[in-house]
Every structure is written in C-alpha cells, then in structure tokens.
Amino acid sequence: MNAASMNNLWSYIQGLSLTVNNRKWLAERLIEPFKEETAAPPVLQTWEEAIADLDESEKEFERGDVLSGEAFNAQCQALIDSFAAKPCK
C-alpha cells in the first residue's frame, strides 16, 4: 500500500466507534504476523554440521592450533577497538 492508502485506512479506523477491547483486538491482529516471524530464531546449523564443527575443533586442539587466553583476549579487544573507532551513521 502507498502512503495515501495507509493514511486513508488509518482515518477509516479512527472514524470507527471502537471500544478499548476492540482496539486491543485489532492491534493484536496487526502485530501477530510480526511476532510469528520473529518468535523463533533461525536454525544456523544442522546437527550433523554442529558435530562436524566440534570434530574439527578437537582436531585443531590436538594439532595445537589454539589461542592462549591472552591471545584470545587481545584479538577480542582489537575487534572491540575496531568497532569503537568507526563512527556511527
């Protein structure tokens, strides 16, 4: 819908003699689809992918391809600093 149609719809709704319960009912119906879209987070991995990632992490650990706590903290801090250095738009 374009802006004019939306404004006409809003004017129509405002012209109705709605009780508080009617307005609440209408508001819930308008918001319901949005709640359904955002209610469940997307599944990022299948179970098999998660197990494969865990297996790969264990192999990296066995090879010694891991960061020390200090190196990990330094990388995290560098990332935080890089965000802080960028101005917000």
XYZ file of C-alpha atoms in Angstrom:
89
model
C 0.000 0.000 0.000
C 1.176 3.501 -0.673
C 1.241 6.277 1.915
C -2.071 7.794 0.807
C -3.843 4.425 1.091
C -2.326 3.844 4.517
C -3.479 7.295 5.670
C -6.980 6.608 4.342
C -7.058 3.284 6.177
C -5.927 4.986 9.388
C -8.587 7.682 9.003
C -11.223 4.992 8.452
C -10.129 3.090 11.561
C -10.127 6.266 13.649
C -13.673 7.009 12.451
C -14.976 3.709 13.797
C -16.539 3.624 17.244
C -14.206 1.036 18.722
C -14.141 0.087 22.364
C -10.856 -0.369 24.166
C -11.268 -4.135 23.763
C -11.934 -3.702 20.013
C -8.759 -1.616 19.637
C -6.744 -4.157 21.596
C -8.109 -6.982 19.436
C -7.258 -5.079 16.244
C -3.771 -4.227 17.485
C -3.081 -7.862 18.352
C -4.185 -8.975 14.871
C -1.906 -6.397 13.233
C 1.111 -7.360 15.343
C 0.535 -11.147 15.284
C 2.269 -11.876 11.932
C 5.316 -9.874 13.024
C 5.548 -11.827 16.281
C 5.356 -15.116 14.372
C 8.193 -14.025 12.048
C 10.495 -13.064 14.910
C 9.463 -15.618 17.529
C 11.850 -18.442 16.656
C 15.486 -17.801 15.832
C 16.679 -19.374 12.624
C 18.498 -22.688 12.837
C 22.001 -21.953 11.681
C 23.334 -25.496 11.573
C 22.070 -28.985 11.262
C 23.021 -31.491 13.941
C 25.477 -33.095 11.529
C 27.135 -29.732 10.801
C 27.458 -28.992 14.514
C 29.092 -32.394 15.161
C 31.450 -31.846 12.201
C 32.444 -28.443 13.613
C 33.067 -29.994 17.017
C 35.194 -32.739 15.461
C 37.217 -30.139 13.562
C 37.712 -28.112 16.754
C 39.004 -31.200 18.544
C 41.454 -31.870 15.693
C 42.675 -28.249 15.833
C 43.203 -28.597 19.571
C 45.160 -31.830 19.107
C 47.362 -30.112 16.473
C 47.939 -27.182 18.823
C 46.086 -24.726 16.568
C 44.564 -22.894 19.516
C 44.957 -19.460 21.057
C 46.143 -18.844 24.572
C 43.777 -16.944 26.821
C 45.905 -13.811 26.424
C 45.978 -14.068 22.624
C 42.226 -14.630 22.507
C 41.619 -11.610 24.759
C 43.920 -9.500 22.599
C 42.010 -10.469 19.443
C 38.691 -9.709 21.133
C 39.938 -6.343 22.329
C 41.240 -5.481 18.849
C 37.823 -6.295 17.416
C 36.081 -4.143 20.038
C 38.517 -1.307 19.358
C 37.878 -1.534 15.614
C 34.131 -1.078 16.218
C 34.734 1.818 18.606
C 36.931 3.569 16.016
C 34.173 3.575 13.370
C 31.703 6.470 13.612
C 28.023 5.578 13.798
C 25.911 6.630 10.837
